[in-house]
Short mmCIF file of C-alpha atoms in Angstrom, two decimals:
data_model
loop_
_atom_site.label_atom_id
_atom_site.label_comp_id
_atom_site.label_asym_id
_atom_site.label_seq_id
_atom_site.Cartn_x
_atom_site.Cartn_y
_atom_site.Cartn_z
CA MET U 1 14.08 -66.14 15.32
CA ALA U 2 15.78 -62.90 16.38
CA ILE U 3 13.65 -60.06 17.74
CA LEU U 4 14.64 -56.59 16.60
CA LYS U 5 14.31 -53.69 19.06
CA HIS U 6 14.15 -50.07 18.26
CA PRO U 7 17.16 -48.12 19.57
CA LYS U 8 14.90 -45.69 21.40
CA LEU U 9 13.17 -48.58 23.24
CA GLU U 10 16.52 -50.00 24.37
CA GLU U 11 17.52 -46.57 25.64
CA LEU U 12 14.26 -46.23 27.59
CA GLU U 13 14.67 -49.67 29.21
CA GLN U 14 18.22 -48.77 30.27
CA HIS U 15 17.04 -45.51 31.79
CA CYS U 16 14.26 -47.23 33.78
CA CYS U 17 16.67 -49.85 35.14
CA GLU U 18 19.09 -47.18 36.30
CA ALA U 19 16.30 -45.17 38.00
CA LEU U 20 15.02 -48.30 39.79
CA GLN U 21 18.52 -49.15 40.97
CA GLU U 22 18.96 -45.65 42.40
CA ASP U 23 15.64 -45.93 44.29
CA LEU U 24 16.65 -49.30 45.75
CA ASN U 25 19.91 -47.84 47.00
CA ASP U 26 18.16 -44.80 48.61
CA PRO U 27 17.37 -45.57 52.32
CA SER U 28 14.77 -42.79 52.49
CA MET U 29 12.51 -44.74 50.14
CA PHE U 30 11.95 -47.37 52.85
CA ALA U 31 11.50 -45.02 55.85
CA TYR U 32 8.19 -44.91 57.74
CA ALA U 33 5.83 -42.15 56.67
CA ASP U 34 4.68 -39.58 59.19
CA PHE U 35 1.33 -40.47 60.82
CA ASP U 36 -0.90 -38.02 62.73
CA GLU U 37 -3.85 -39.69 64.48
CA THR U 38 -5.66 -36.40 65.09
CA ALA U 39 -5.49 -35.60 61.39
CA VAL U 40 -7.02 -38.99 60.59
CA GLU U 41 -9.91 -38.30 62.96
CA ARG U 42 -10.49 -34.89 61.42
CA THR U 43 -10.59 -36.19 57.88
CA GLY U 44 -12.68 -39.23 58.80
CA ALA U 45 -15.39 -37.38 60.70
CA SER U 46 -18.45 -36.08 58.84
CA ASN U 47 -19.99 -32.71 59.54
CA TYR U 48 -23.41 -33.99 58.49
CA SER U 49 -26.30 -33.22 60.85
CA TYR U 50 -29.71 -34.79 60.34
CA TRP U 51 -31.64 -31.95 61.97
CA ARG U 52 -29.63 -29.26 60.20
CA SER U 53 -30.27 -30.99 56.89
CA THR U 54 -33.99 -31.28 57.75
CA LEU U 55 -34.29 -27.60 58.64
CA ASN U 56 -32.40 -26.58 55.50
CA ALA U 57 -34.76 -28.63 53.34
CA PHE U 58 -37.81 -27.29 55.17
CA SER U 59 -36.67 -23.68 54.85
CA LYS U 60 -36.56 -24.03 51.05
CA ASN U 61 -40.34 -24.53 51.00
CA LYS U 62 -41.50 -20.90 50.81
CA VAL U 63 -45.20 -21.69 51.29
CA ALA U 64 -44.55 -23.76 54.40
CA MET U 65 -42.24 -21.10 55.84
CA PHE U 66 -44.86 -18.40 55.25
CA LEU U 67 -47.56 -20.49 56.93
CA LEU U 68 -45.23 -21.32 59.82
CA CYS U 69 -44.53 -17.63 60.40
CA LEU U 70 -48.25 -16.95 60.11
CA MET U 71 -49.10 -19.58 62.73
CA LEU U 72 -46.39 -18.33 65.07
CA ALA U 73 -47.80 -14.82 64.69
CA VAL U 74 -51.34 -16.08 65.41
CA VAL U 75 -50.26 -18.00 68.51
CA LEU U 76 -48.20 -15.06 69.76
CA PHE U 77 -51.01 -12.59 69.11
CA THR U 78 -53.50 -14.66 71.11
CA PHE U 79 -51.37 -13.88 74.18
CA ILE U 80 -50.49 -10.30 73.25
CA GLN U 81 -54.02 -9.20 72.28
CA PRO U 82 -55.36 -8.76 75.86
CA LEU U 83 -52.37 -6.52 76.67
CA LEU U 84 -52.96 -4.12 73.79
CA PRO U 85 -54.69 -0.78 74.41
CA ALA U 86 -58.41 -0.25 73.70
CA GLN U 87 -59.18 -3.96 74.09
CA PHE U 88 -62.39 -5.31 75.63
CA ASP U 89 -62.72 -8.21 78.01
CA PRO U 90 -64.14 -11.24 76.14
CA PHE U 91 -66.53 -11.97 79.06
CA ASP U 92 -67.86 -8.44 79.64
CA VAL U 93 -71.21 -7.33 78.27
CA ASN U 94 -70.82 -3.87 76.71
CA ASN U 95 -73.64 -1.44 77.44
CA ASP U 96 -74.67 1.69 75.59
CA PRO U 97 -73.78 4.70 77.83
CA ALA U 98 -76.90 6.55 76.69
CA THR U 99 -79.46 3.83 77.38
CA GLY U 100 -77.58 1.46 79.67
CA LEU U 101 -78.70 -1.49 77.53
CA PRO U 102 -76.37 -4.10 76.02
CA ILE U 103 -75.04 -3.29 72.56
CA LYS U 104 -76.36 -6.40 70.84
CA ASN U 105 -75.39 -7.55 67.34
CA LEU U 106 -73.49 -4.37 66.56
CA GLN U 107 -71.90 -4.27 63.10
CA PRO U 108 -68.08 -3.91 62.94
CA ASN U 109 -66.96 -0.35 63.57
CA SER U 110 -63.97 1.64 64.82
CA VAL U 111 -64.67 0.74 68.47
CA HIS U 112 -65.74 -2.89 68.17
CA TRP U 113 -63.57 -4.00 65.25
CA LEU U 114 -65.51 -7.20 64.53
CA GLY U 115 -68.79 -6.11 66.07
CA THR U 116 -70.58 -7.63 69.06
CA ASN U 117 -72.55 -10.81 69.58
CA SER U 118 -76.15 -11.38 70.61
CA ILE U 119 -75.55 -10.35 74.24
CA GLY U 120 -73.20 -7.43 73.61
CA GLN U 121 -69.78 -9.08 74.02
CA ASP U 122 -66.91 -7.87 71.84
CA LEU U 123 -66.40 -10.40 69.03
CA TRP U 124 -62.77 -9.41 68.35
CA ALA U 125 -61.76 -10.24 71.92
CA ARG U 126 -63.81 -13.43 71.99
CA ILE U 127 -62.33 -14.72 68.73
CA TRP U 128 -58.76 -14.38 69.96
CA SER U 129 -59.62 -15.81 73.37
CA GLY U 130 -61.41 -18.70 71.65
CA THR U 131 -58.44 -19.29 69.36
CA ARG U 132 -56.16 -19.49 72.38
CA THR U 133 -58.44 -22.06 74.01
CA SER U 134 -58.84 -24.17 70.86
CA LEU U 135 -55.11 -24.16 70.09
CA PHE U 136 -54.35 -25.24 73.66
CA ILE U 137 -56.82 -28.13 73.33
CA GLY U 138 -55.40 -29.15 69.95
CA ILE U 139 -51.74 -29.03 71.00
CA ALA U 140 -52.44 -30.84 74.31
CA VAL U 141 -54.33 -33.62 72.55
CA ALA U 142 -51.62 -33.95 69.88
CA MET U 143 -48.88 -34.23 72.53
CA ILE U 144 -50.77 -36.88 74.52
CA GLU U 145 -51.54 -38.86 71.37
CA ALA U 146 -47.89 -38.67 70.30
CA LEU U 147 -46.44 -39.73 73.66
CA VAL U 148 -48.84 -42.61 74.26
CA GLY U 149 -49.05 -43.64 70.61
CA ILE U 150 -45.29 -43.71 70.04
CA LEU U 151 -44.59 -45.59 73.28
CA VAL U 152 -47.28 -48.21 72.68
CA GLY U 153 -46.54 -48.46 68.95
CA VAL U 154 -42.80 -49.04 69.39
CA LEU U 155 -43.29 -51.66 72.12
CA TRP U 156 -46.09 -53.26 70.13
CA GLY U 157 -43.98 -53.58 67.01
CA TYR U 158 -40.56 -54.38 68.49
CA VAL U 159 -41.22 -56.55 71.55
CA ARG U 160 -42.74 -59.76 70.19
CA LYS U 161 -44.03 -60.91 73.59
CA LEU U 162 -46.29 -57.83 73.82
CA ASP U 163 -47.77 -58.22 70.35
CA PHE U 164 -50.78 -60.30 71.47
CA PHE U 165 -51.52 -58.04 74.47
CA PHE U 166 -51.53 -54.78 72.49
CA THR U 167 -53.36 -56.39 69.57
CA GLU U 168 -56.27 -57.37 71.82
CA ILE U 169 -56.39 -53.87 73.36
CA TYR U 170 -56.41 -52.37 69.89
CA ASN U 171 -59.18 -54.67 68.70
CA VAL U 172 -61.37 -53.70 71.64
CA LEU U 173 -60.81 -49.94 71.53
CA ASP U 174 -60.83 -49.63 67.75
CA ASN U 175 -64.30 -51.15 67.54
CA ILE U 176 -65.71 -48.41 69.78
CA PRO U 177 -66.64 -45.39 67.63
CA SER U 178 -64.62 -42.36 68.72
CA THR U 179 -67.71 -40.17 68.37
CA ILE U 180 -69.54 -42.29 70.97
CA VAL U 181 -66.59 -41.96 73.36
CA LEU U 182 -66.51 -38.18 72.89
CA ILE U 183 -70.22 -37.90 73.54
CA LEU U 184 -70.21 -40.19 76.61
CA ILE U 185 -67.23 -38.58 78.31
CA SER U 186 -68.54 -35.08 77.61
CA PHE U 187 -71.98 -36.10 78.93
CA ILE U 188 -70.73 -37.85 82.09
CA LEU U 189 -68.04 -35.44 83.25
CA LYS U 190 -68.32 -31.75 84.00
CA PRO U 191 -67.96 -29.67 80.81
CA GLY U 192 -64.57 -28.02 80.56
CA VAL U 193 -61.23 -27.93 78.79
CA SER U 194 -59.82 -30.91 80.73
CA THR U 195 -62.90 -32.99 79.91
CA ILE U 196 -62.55 -32.27 76.19
CA ILE U 197 -58.85 -33.19 76.25
CA LEU U 198 -59.55 -36.43 78.14
CA ALA U 199 -62.39 -37.41 75.82
CA MET U 200 -60.25 -36.92 72.71
CA SER U 201 -57.16 -38.62 74.15
CA ILE U 202 -58.84 -41.84 75.33
CA THR U 203 -58.97 -43.30 71.82
CA GLY U 204 -56.98 -40.73 69.85
CA TRP U 205 -53.66 -42.51 70.42
CA ILE U 206 -54.85 -45.73 68.74
CA GLY U 207 -54.24 -44.51 65.20
CA MET U 208 -50.75 -43.27 66.04
CA ALA U 209 -49.85 -46.53 67.84
CA ARG U 210 -50.98 -48.73 64.97
CA PHE U 211 -49.16 -46.59 62.41
CA VAL U 212 -45.90 -46.60 64.41
CA ARG U 213 -46.21 -50.35 64.98
CA ASN U 214 -46.50 -51.03 61.25
CA GLN U 215 -43.45 -48.86 60.53
CA VAL U 216 -41.41 -50.59 63.25
CA LEU U 217 -42.29 -54.01 61.83
CA ILE U 218 -40.82 -52.95 58.50
CA ILE U 219 -37.39 -51.97 59.90
CA ARG U 220 -37.24 -54.18 63.00
CA ASP U 221 -35.25 -57.03 61.47
CA ARG U 222 -32.94 -55.08 59.21
CA ASP U 223 -29.25 -55.93 59.35
CA TYR U 224 -28.16 -53.07 61.57
CA ASN U 225 -30.83 -53.90 64.16
CA VAL U 226 -29.89 -57.59 64.14
CA ALA U 227 -26.25 -56.60 64.56
CA SER U 228 -27.12 -54.34 67.48
CA ARG U 229 -28.97 -57.16 69.23
CA CYS U 230 -26.06 -59.55 68.64
CA LEU U 231 -23.67 -57.02 70.19
CA GLY U 232 -25.83 -56.89 73.32
CA THR U 233 -27.37 -53.45 72.82
CA ASN U 234 -30.35 -53.03 75.14
CA THR U 235 -33.86 -52.65 73.77
CA TRP U 236 -34.37 -48.98 74.71
CA ARG U 237 -31.13 -47.92 73.02
CA ILE U 238 -32.11 -49.74 69.83
CA ILE U 239 -35.51 -48.05 69.94
CA MET U 240 -34.09 -44.57 70.53
CA LYS U 241 -31.11 -44.79 68.16
CA ASN U 242 -32.15 -47.22 65.44
CA LEU U 243 -35.94 -47.04 65.15
CA LEU U 244 -37.30 -43.62 66.12
CA PRO U 245 -35.02 -41.54 63.84
CA TYR U 246 -36.59 -43.32 60.84
CA LEU U 247 -40.08 -42.44 62.08
CA VAL U 248 -39.60 -38.72 62.68
CA SER U 249 -41.16 -37.66 59.40
CA VAL U 250 -44.35 -39.70 59.73
CA ILE U 251 -44.73 -38.88 63.43
CA MET U 252 -44.45 -35.14 62.81
CA LEU U 253 -46.98 -35.36 59.99
CA ARG U 254 -49.54 -37.16 62.16
CA MET U 255 -48.96 -34.72 65.04
CA ALA U 256 -49.48 -31.77 62.72
CA LEU U 257 -52.72 -33.30 61.49
CA SER U 258 -53.86 -34.11 65.04
CA ILE U 259 -54.03 -30.44 66.01
CA PRO U 260 -56.66 -29.35 63.44
CA GLY U 261 -58.38 -32.71 63.96
CA ALA U 262 -58.74 -32.02 67.69
CA ILE U 263 -60.01 -28.51 67.00
CA GLY U 264 -62.53 -29.95 64.56
CA SER U 265 -63.69 -32.46 67.19
CA GLU U 266 -64.09 -29.65 69.70
CA VAL U 267 -66.23 -27.77 67.18
CA PHE U 268 -68.36 -30.89 66.63
CA ILE U 269 -68.84 -31.58 70.35
CA THR U 270 -69.84 -27.96 70.92
CA TYR U 271 -72.14 -28.09 67.91
CA ILE U 272 -74.19 -30.90 69.47
CA GLY U 273 -74.31 -29.09 72.82
CA LEU U 274 -71.83 -31.23 74.83
CA GLY U 275 -68.69 -29.14 74.46
CA LEU U 276 -67.32 -26.29 76.50
CA PRO U 277 -69.70 -24.11 78.51
CA ALA U 278 -71.10 -21.14 76.66
CA THR U 279 -69.17 -18.86 79.01
CA THR U 280 -65.83 -20.27 77.78
CA PRO U 281 -64.79 -18.74 74.43
CA SER U 282 -63.61 -21.26 71.85
CA LEU U 283 -63.80 -21.52 68.09
CA GLY U 284 -66.41 -24.22 68.53
CA ASN U 285 -68.61 -22.02 70.70
CA LEU U 286 -68.21 -19.05 68.37
CA ILE U 287 -69.07 -21.07 65.27
CA ASN U 288 -72.02 -22.66 67.05
CA GLU U 289 -73.33 -19.23 68.05
CA GLY U 290 -72.82 -17.88 64.55
CA ARG U 291 -74.58 -20.88 63.01
CA THR U 292 -77.87 -19.87 64.64
CA LEU U 293 -77.59 -16.46 62.93
CA MET U 294 -76.56 -17.75 59.52
CA MET U 295 -79.91 -16.96 57.91
CA SER U 296 -79.72 -13.29 58.88
CA PRO U 297 -77.60 -11.47 56.28
CA ASN U 298 -76.70 -8.63 58.68
CA LEU U 299 -75.45 -11.08 61.36
CA ARG U 300 -73.49 -13.56 59.27
CA TYR U 301 -70.25 -11.85 60.26
CA GLN U 302 -70.51 -13.67 63.60
CA LEU U 303 -70.07 -16.96 61.71
CA ILE U 304 -67.72 -15.80 58.96
CA TYR U 305 -64.90 -14.40 61.13
CA PRO U 306 -64.32 -17.43 63.40
CA THR U 307 -64.74 -19.77 60.42
CA ILE U 308 -62.03 -17.90 58.48
CA LEU U 309 -59.64 -18.14 61.41
CA LEU U 310 -60.42 -21.85 61.90
CA SER U 311 -59.76 -22.48 58.20
CA ILE U 312 -56.42 -20.66 58.37
CA VAL U 313 -55.32 -22.72 61.37
CA THR U 314 -56.31 -26.10 59.91
CA ILE U 315 -54.88 -25.46 56.44
CA SER U 316 -51.64 -24.07 57.88
CA PHE U 317 -51.01 -27.06 60.13
CA TYR U 318 -51.76 -29.44 57.27
CA MET U 319 -49.34 -27.73 54.89
CA ILE U 320 -46.63 -27.32 57.53
CA GLY U 321 -46.93 -30.98 58.55
CA ASN U 322 -46.64 -32.20 54.97
CA ALA U 323 -43.63 -30.00 54.26
CA PHE U 324 -41.80 -31.01 57.43
CA SER U 325 -42.58 -34.67 56.80
CA ASP U 326 -40.95 -34.47 53.37
CA ALA U 327 -37.96 -32.59 54.77
CA ALA U 328 -37.46 -35.09 57.61
CA ASP U 329 -37.76 -38.18 55.42
CA PRO U 330 -34.38 -39.99 55.59
CA LYS U 331 -34.77 -40.97 51.92
CA ASN U 332 -34.36 -37.30 50.99
CA HIS U 333 -31.08 -36.98 52.92
CA ILE U 334 -29.01 -39.24 50.71
#
């Protein structure tokens, strides 16, 4: 059976055959293409940065950025305040020039901006000095908890031979109430800032270590970690490069929450009479002093002002920690 072709189709086939024959006869069609290795490296490299992406995501949270600026201003002002003019020493008792007696429980005025306390000390100066002390305690405790907790947690979760050892230590320490430890250490040692930090740090790292350990167990045997071990990568490099970057978000969140938690513990220890000496200004001491005057309407300002500042600090750290945790989460960087 004969197959009929359209004249146009035959003409197209003839044209294609002639074009293919010309290409086969052209030597330039089989020459090597130019190759630039530097250009390949430039096009193959990514300009992605984890920390830049994290900061960009964090900066989009307007509430967190406002609170971060507020906290930076508070921390900076605690150091600048003593250098400003017309400031009183937080330890000096202010006397009335006419009578020579202490100016006790003076209401806020143009001289003493937040009034004076029960022995005539300037409350404005004592609040900022106390904030400086409490923030130092909170940040110091958070750093110690992070360093010890991360180190123990990573080794506990990654090195199988240490699992039993750290588990037994955890079981012993976790069954001791942290409040009892705070009270005993504060009662045995000399009251002071170092004693408070030590008392909070003895058991404070346990929660961080257990949390990090559980996270490490989840990602320990993933394919890229198994491949790294097969290639002979040492344990510390796997920990630093493969494990910790995935834990940045949760670690930063727990550190941010540790600071107000430590300040709250300092307030509690001072409340029961085992905290810092009364001569050392702190938010705990100020709130404890104001608590005794709470039933006097004219003296409640001595409780209200330090409580407001404590609330601002705790809420700010909580919001900043949550926002940074979300921004640092690797799942949000895809």
